mmCIF file of C-alpha atoms and ligand atoms in Angstrom:
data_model
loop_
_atom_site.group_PDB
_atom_site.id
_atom_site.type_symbol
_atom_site.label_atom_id
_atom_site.label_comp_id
_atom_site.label_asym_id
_atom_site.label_seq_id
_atom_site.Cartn_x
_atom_site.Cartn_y
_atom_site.Cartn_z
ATOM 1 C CA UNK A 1 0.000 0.000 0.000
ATOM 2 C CA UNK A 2 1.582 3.189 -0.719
ATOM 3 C CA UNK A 3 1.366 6.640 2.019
ATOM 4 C CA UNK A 4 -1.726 7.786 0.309
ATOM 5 C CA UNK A 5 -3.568 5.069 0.546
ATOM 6 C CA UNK A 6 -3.025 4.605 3.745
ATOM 7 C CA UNK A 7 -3.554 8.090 4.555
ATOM 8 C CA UNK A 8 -6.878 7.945 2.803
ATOM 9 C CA UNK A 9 -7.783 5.098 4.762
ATOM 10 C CA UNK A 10 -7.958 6.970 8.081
ATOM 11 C CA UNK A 11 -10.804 8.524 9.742
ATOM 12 C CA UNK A 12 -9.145 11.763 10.661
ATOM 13 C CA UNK A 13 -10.921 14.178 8.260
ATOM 14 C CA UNK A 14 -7.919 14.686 5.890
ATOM 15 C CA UNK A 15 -9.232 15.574 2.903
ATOM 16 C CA UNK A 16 -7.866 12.510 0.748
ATOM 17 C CA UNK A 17 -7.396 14.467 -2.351
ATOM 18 C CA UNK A 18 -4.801 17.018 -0.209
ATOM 19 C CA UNK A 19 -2.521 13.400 -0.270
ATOM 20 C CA UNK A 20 -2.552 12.687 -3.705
ATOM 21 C CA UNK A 21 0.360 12.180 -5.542
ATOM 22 C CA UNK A 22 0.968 15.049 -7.551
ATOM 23 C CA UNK A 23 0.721 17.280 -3.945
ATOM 24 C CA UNK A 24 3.216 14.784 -2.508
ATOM 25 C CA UNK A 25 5.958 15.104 -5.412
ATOM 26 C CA UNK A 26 5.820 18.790 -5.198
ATOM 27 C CA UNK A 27 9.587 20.966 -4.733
ATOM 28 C CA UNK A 28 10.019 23.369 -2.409
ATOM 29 C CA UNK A 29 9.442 26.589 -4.022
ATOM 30 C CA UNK A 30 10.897 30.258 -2.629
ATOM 31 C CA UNK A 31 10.779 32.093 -5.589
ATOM 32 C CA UNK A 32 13.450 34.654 -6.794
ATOM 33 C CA UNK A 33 13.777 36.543 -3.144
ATOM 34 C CA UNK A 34 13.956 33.502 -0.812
ATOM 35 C CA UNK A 35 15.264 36.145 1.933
ATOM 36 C CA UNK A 36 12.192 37.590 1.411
ATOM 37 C CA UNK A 37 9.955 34.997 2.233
ATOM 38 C CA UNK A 38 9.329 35.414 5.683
ATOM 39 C CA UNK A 39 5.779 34.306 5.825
ATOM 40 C CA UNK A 40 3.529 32.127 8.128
ATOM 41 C CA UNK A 41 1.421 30.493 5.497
ATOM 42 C CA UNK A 42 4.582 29.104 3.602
ATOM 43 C CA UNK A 43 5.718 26.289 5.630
ATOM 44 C CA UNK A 44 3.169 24.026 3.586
ATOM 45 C CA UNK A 45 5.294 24.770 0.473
ATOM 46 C CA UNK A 46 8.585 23.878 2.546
ATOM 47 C CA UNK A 47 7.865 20.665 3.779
ATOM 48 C CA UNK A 48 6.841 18.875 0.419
ATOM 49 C CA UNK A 49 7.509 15.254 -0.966
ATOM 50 C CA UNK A 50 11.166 15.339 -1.655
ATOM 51 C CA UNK A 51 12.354 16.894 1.304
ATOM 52 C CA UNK A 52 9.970 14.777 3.764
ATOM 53 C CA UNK A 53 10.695 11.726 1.895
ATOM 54 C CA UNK A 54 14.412 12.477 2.516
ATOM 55 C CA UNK A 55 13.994 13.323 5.913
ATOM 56 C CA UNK A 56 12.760 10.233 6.949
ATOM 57 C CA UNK A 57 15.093 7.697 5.156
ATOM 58 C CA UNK A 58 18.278 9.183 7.047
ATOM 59 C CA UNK A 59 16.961 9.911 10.550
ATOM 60 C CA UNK A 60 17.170 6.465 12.055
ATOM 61 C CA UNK A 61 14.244 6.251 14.305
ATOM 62 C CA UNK A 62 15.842 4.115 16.357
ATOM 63 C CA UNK A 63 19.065 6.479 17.183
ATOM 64 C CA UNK A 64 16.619 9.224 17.695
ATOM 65 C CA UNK A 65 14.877 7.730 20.480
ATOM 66 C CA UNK A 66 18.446 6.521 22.286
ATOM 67 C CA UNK A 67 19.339 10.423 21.777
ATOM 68 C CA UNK A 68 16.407 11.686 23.056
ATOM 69 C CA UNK A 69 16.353 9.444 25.855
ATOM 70 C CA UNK A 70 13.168 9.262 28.464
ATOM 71 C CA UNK A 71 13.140 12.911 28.817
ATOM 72 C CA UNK A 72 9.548 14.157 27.191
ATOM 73 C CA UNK A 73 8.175 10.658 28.731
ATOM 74 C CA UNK A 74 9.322 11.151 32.199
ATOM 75 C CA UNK A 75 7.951 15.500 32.596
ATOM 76 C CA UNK A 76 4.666 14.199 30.975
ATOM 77 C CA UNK A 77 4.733 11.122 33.709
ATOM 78 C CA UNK A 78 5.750 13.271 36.388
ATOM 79 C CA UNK A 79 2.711 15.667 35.947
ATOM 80 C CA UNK A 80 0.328 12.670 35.245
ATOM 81 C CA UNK A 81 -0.563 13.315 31.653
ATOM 82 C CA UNK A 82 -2.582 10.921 29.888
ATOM 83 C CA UNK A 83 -3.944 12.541 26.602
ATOM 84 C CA UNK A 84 -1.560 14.382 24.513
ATOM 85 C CA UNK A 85 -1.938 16.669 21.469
ATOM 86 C CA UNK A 86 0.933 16.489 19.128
ATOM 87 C CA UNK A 87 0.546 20.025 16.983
ATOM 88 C CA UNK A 88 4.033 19.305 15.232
ATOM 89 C CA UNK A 89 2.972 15.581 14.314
ATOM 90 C CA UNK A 90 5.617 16.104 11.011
ATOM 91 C CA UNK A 91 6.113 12.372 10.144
ATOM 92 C CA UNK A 92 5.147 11.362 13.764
ATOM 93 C CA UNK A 93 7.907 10.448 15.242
ATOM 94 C CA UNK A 94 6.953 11.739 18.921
ATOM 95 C CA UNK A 95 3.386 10.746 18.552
ATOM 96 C CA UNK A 96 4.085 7.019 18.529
ATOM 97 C CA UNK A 97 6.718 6.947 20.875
ATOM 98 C CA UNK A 98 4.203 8.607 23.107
ATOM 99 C CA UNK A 99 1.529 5.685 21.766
ATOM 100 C CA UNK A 100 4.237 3.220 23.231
ATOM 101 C CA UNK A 101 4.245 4.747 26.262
ATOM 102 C CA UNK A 102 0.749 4.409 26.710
ATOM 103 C CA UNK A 103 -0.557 8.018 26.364
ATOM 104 C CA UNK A 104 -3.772 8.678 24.456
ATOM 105 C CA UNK A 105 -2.517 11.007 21.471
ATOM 106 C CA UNK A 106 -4.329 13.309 18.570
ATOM 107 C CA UNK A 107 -1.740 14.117 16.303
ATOM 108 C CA UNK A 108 -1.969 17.363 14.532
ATOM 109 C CA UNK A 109 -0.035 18.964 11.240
ATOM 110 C CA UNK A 110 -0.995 21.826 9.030
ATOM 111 C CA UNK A 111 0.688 19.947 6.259
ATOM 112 C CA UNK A 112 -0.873 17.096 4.164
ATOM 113 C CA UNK A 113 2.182 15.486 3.105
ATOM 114 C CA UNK A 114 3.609 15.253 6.517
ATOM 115 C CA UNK A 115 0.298 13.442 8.347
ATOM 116 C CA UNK A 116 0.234 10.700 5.101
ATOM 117 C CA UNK A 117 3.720 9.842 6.046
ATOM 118 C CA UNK A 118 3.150 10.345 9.830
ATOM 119 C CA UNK A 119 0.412 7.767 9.618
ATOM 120 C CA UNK A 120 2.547 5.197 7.612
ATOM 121 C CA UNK A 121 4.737 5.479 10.211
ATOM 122 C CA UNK A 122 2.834 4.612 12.831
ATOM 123 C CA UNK A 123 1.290 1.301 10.828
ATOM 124 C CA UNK A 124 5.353 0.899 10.224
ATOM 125 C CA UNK A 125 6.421 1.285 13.439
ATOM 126 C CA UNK A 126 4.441 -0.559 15.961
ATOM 127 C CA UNK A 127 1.190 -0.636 13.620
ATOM 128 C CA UNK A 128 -0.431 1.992 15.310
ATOM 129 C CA UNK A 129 -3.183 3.730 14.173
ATOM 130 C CA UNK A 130 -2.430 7.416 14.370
ATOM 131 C CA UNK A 131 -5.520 9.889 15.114
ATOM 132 C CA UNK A 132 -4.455 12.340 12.655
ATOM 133 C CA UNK A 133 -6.069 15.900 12.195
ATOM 134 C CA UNK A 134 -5.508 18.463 9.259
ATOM 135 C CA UNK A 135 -5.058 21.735 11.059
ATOM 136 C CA UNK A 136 -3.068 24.857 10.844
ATOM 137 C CA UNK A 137 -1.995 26.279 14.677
ATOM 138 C CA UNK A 138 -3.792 29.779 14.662
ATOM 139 C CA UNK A 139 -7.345 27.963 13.945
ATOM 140 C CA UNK A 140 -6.150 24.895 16.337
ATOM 141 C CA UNK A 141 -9.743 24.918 18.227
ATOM 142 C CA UNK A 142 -11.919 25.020 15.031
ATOM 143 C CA UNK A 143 -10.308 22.081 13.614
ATOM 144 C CA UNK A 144 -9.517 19.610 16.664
ATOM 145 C CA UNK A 145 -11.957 18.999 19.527
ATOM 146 C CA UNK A 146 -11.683 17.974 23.628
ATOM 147 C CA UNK A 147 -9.332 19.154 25.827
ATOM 148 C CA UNK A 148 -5.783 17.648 26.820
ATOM 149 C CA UNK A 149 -3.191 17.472 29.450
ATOM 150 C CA UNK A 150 -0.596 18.235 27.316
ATOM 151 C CA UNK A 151 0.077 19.665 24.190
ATOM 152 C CA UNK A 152 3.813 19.093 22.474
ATOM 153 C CA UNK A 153 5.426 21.068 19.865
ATOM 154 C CA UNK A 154 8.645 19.818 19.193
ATOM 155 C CA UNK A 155 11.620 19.560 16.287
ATOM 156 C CA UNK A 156 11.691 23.388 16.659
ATOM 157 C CA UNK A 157 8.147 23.991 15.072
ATOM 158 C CA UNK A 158 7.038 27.268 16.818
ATOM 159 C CA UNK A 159 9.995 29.078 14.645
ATOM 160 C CA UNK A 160 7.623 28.758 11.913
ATOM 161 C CA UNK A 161 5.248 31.668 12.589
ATOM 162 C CA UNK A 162 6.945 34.800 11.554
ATOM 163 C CA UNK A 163 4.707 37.284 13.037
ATOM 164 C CA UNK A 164 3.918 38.287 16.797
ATOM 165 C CA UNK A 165 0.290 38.215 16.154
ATOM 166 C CA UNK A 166 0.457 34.790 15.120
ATOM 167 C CA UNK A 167 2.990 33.691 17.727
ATOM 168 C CA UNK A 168 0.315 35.036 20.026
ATOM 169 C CA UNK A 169 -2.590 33.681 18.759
ATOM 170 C CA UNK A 170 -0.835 30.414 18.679
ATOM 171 C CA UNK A 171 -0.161 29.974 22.222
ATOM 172 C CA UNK A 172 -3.548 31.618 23.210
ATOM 173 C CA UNK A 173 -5.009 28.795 20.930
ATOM 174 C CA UNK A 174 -2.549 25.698 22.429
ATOM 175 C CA UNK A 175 -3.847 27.397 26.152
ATOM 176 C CA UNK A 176 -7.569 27.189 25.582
ATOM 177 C CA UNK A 177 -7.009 23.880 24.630
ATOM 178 C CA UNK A 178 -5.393 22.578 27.751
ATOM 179 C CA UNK A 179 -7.745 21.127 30.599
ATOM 180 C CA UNK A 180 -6.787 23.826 34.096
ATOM 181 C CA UNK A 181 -3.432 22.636 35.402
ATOM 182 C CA UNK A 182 -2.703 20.875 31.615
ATOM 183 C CA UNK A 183 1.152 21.284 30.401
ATOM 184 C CA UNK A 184 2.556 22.640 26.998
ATOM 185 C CA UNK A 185 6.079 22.019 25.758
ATOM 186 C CA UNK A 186 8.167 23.498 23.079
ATOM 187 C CA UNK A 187 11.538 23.523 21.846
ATOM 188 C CA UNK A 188 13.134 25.623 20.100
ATOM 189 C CA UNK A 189 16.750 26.209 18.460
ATOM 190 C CA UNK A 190 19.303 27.910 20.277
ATOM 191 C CA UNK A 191 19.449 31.396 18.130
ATOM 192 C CA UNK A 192 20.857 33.729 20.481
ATOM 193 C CA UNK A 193 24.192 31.972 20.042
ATOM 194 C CA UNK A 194 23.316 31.969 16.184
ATOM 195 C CA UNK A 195 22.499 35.616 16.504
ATOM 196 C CA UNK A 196 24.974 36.709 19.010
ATOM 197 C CA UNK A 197 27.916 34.714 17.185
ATOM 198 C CA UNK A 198 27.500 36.425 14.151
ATOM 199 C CA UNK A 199 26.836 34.713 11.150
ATOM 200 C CA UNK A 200 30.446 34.599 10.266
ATOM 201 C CA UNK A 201 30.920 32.242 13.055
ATOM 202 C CA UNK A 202 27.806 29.833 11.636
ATOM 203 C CA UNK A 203 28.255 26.375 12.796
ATOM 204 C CA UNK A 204 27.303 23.386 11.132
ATOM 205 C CA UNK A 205 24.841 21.026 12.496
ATOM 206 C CA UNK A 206 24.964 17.135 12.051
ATOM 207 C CA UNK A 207 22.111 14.814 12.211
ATOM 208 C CA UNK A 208 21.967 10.962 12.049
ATOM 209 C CA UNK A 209 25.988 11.380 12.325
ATOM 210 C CA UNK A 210 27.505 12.957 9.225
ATOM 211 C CA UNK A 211 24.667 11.781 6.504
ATOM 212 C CA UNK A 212 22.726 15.608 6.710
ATOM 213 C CA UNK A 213 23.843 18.744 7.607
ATOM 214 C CA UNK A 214 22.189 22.325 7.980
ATOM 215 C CA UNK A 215 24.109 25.326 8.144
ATOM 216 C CA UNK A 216 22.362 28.730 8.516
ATOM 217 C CA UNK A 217 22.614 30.031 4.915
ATOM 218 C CA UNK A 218 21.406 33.522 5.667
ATOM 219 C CA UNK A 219 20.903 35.112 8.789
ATOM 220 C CA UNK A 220 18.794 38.587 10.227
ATOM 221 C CA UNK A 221 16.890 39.678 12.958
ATOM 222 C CA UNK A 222 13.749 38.426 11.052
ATOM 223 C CA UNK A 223 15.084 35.421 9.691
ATOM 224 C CA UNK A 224 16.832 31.965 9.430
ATOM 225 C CA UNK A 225 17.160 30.587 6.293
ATOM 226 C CA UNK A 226 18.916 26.943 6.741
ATOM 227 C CA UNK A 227 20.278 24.595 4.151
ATOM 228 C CA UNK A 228 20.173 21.119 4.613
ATOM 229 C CA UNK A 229 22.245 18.935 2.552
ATOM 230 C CA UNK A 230 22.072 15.194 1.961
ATOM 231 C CA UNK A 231 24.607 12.574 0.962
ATOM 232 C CA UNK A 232 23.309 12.419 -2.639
ATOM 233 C CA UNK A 233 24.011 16.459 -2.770
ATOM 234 C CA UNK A 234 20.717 17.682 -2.821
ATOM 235 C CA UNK A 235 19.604 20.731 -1.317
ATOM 236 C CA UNK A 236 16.594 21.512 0.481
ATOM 237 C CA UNK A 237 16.197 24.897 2.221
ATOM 238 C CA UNK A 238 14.060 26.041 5.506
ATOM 239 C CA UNK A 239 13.078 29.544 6.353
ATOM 240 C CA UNK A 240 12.280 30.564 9.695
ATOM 241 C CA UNK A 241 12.059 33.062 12.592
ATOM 242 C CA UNK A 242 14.770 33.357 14.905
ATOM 243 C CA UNK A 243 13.493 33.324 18.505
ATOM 244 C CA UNK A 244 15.298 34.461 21.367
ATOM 245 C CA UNK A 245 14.950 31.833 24.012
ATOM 246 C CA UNK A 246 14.029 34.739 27.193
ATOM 247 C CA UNK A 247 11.341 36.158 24.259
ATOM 248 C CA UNK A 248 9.722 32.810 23.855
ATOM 249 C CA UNK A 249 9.573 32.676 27.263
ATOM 250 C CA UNK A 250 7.821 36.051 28.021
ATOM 251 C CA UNK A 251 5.311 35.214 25.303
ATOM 252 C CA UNK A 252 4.436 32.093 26.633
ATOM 253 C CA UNK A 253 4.117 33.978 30.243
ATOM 254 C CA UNK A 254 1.604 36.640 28.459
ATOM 255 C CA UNK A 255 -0.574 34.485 27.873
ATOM 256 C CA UNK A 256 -1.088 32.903 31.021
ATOM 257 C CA UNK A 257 1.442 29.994 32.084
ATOM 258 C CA UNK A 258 1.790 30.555 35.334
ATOM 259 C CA UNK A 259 5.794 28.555 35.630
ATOM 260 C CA UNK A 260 7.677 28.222 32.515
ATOM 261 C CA UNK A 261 11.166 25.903 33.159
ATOM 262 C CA UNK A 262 13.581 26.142 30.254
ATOM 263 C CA UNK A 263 16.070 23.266 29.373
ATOM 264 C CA UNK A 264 19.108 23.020 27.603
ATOM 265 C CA UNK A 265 19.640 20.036 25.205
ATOM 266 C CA UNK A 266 23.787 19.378 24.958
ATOM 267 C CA UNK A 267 22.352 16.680 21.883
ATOM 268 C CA UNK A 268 23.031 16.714 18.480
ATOM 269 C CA UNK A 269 26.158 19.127 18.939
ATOM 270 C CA UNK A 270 29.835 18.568 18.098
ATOM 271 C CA UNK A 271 31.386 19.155 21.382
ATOM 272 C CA UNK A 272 30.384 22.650 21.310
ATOM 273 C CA UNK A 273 29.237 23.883 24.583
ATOM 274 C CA UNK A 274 26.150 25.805 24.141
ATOM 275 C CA UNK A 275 23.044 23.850 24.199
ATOM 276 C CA UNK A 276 21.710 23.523 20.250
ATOM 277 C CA UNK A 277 18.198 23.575 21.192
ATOM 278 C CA UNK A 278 16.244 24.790 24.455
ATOM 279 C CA UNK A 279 12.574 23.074 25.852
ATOM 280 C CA UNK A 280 10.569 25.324 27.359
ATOM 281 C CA UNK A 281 8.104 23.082 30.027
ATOM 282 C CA UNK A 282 4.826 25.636 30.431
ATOM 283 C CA UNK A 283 2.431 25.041 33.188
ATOM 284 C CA UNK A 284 -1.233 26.519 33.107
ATOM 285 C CA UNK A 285 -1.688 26.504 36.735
HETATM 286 N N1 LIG B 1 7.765 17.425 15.452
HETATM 287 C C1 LIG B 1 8.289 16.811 14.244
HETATM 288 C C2 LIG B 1 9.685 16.325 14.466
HETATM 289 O O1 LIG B 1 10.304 16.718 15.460
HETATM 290 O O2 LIG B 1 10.183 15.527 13.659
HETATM 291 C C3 LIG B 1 8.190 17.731 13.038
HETATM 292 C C4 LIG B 1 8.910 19.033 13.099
HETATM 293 S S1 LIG B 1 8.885 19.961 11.594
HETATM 294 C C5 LIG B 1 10.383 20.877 11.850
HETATM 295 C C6 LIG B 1 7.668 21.245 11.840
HETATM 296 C C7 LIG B 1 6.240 20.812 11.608
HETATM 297 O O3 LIG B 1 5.368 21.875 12.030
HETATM 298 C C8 LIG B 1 5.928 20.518 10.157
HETATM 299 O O4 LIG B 1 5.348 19.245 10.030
HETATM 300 C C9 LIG B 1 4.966 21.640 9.755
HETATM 301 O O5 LIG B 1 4.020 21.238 8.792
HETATM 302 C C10 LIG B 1 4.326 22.006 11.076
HETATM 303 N N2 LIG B 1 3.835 23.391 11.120
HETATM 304 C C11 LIG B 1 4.546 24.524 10.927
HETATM 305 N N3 LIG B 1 3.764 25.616 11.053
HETATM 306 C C12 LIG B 1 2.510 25.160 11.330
HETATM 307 C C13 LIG B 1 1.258 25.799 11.571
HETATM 308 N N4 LIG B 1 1.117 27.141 11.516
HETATM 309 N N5 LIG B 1 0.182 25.023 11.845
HETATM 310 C C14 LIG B 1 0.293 23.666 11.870
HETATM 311 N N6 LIG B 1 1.455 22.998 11.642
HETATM 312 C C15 LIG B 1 2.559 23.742 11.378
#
């Protein structure tokens, strides 16, 4: 069975003819500014076929979840989560290691292309049958239902919205969503070293060892444009906003988490000191 079938085999709502083939060979396309695309809306054109497809061949599941370790498990544990929205699903990975654990979890995308492959993934891995839901963020409570303990938002999603207003809405959306004392994490990339270091001091990041690295390929106070490159050569590009780790922070506070806890993650560096990304643990009451 190929990803669309499967995808249109689920229950979710997806509209099957979003996962049709033509949608899920699409390229990435930034036009002749890419510096100047510094948009919300144009994630969906970012993460398309080729680059997902890619994506998922050379992170090894398996090495992900020994480098991640128990942490997300053991904060949700330890604040006696059971139901967990995943807004980031991207090709699932942390919404069926959370179905292993035993957590109830609605996984969310605002991309097509990434829920088909996130719910061939979970048949794949486990055969799980992922709840998946089609919605974009900023119109999360229109589109998915209920209330949760948790809500993740992980792989350093939230860099995606490139305006305050939508940053706000966002996390005033992810709040209403969450039952009284209910928990939201996000991570993020570390950018103040990014920023702060200058972009003549740009350091290159390594994933599933040596097989893909992203470098920042253009950097501003508005944006970070990163390349990633594969063994074969090819090129696939990500633009997104730069957040400052203490900014992220007062947002979240803004709205209304009453204790936000921010952690440094020393993985997927190369001896460098600084942590590459931060999780920011929010609690609503
Ligand atoms: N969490 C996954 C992981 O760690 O592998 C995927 C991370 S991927 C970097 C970011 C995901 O966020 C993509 O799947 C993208 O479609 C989704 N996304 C970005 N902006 C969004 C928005 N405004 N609404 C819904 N999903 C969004």
């Amino acid at each position: 069975k190929s990803v669309d079938d499967l995808a249109r085999g689920n229950q979710s709502g997806t509209a099957a003819e979003d996962v049709a083939d033509p949608v899920h060979r699409e390229q990435q396309a930034f036009g002749d500014n890419p510096t100047e695309v510094r948009d919300t809306d144009h994630y969906t054109h970012e993460y398309v076929g080729g680059f997902v497809d890619k994506w998922d061949d050379l992170i090894d599941w398996k090495k992900r979840y020994e480098s991640e370790g128990q942490f997300f498990v053991d904060q949700l544990k330890a604040r006696g989560v059971q139901s967990v929205l995943d807004v980031a699903t991207g090709t699932g990975f942390h919404s069926v290691r959370l179905l292993e654990e035993g957590f109830e979890t609605v996984s969310a995308d605002g991309s097509p292309q990434m829920l088909a492959q996130a719910f061939s993934n979970g048949l794949a891995y486990g055969g799980h049958i992922l709840r998946v839901v089609h919605a974009d963020w900023r119109w999360l409570n229109r589109d998915v239902h209920g209330e949760y303990d948790a809500i993740i938002c992980l792989g350093n999603s939230f860099t995606h919205l490139f305006s305050e207003r939508d940053r706000r809405k966002t996390l005033a959306e992810f709040y209403a969503m969450l039952k009284h004392d209910g928990v939201l994490i996000i991570d993020q990339r570390n950018y103040d070293s990014i920023l702060d270091d200058g972009f003549s001091s740009k350091h290159t990041y390594y994933y599933a060892g040596e097989d893909v690295s992203a470098e920042p390929d253009y950097l501003d106070d508005g944006l970070a444009r990163f390349k990633y490159t594969f063994p074969d050569k090819s090129e696939y590009f990500l633009n997104m906003y730069p957040l400052r780790k203490n900014y992220t922070r007062r947002l979240m506070r803004e709205v209304g988490f009453q204790r936000i806890d921010t952690y440094g993650d020393f993985q997927e560096t190369h001896g460098d000191t600084e942590p590459d990304f931060f999780i920011h643990i929010a609690e609503k009451s």
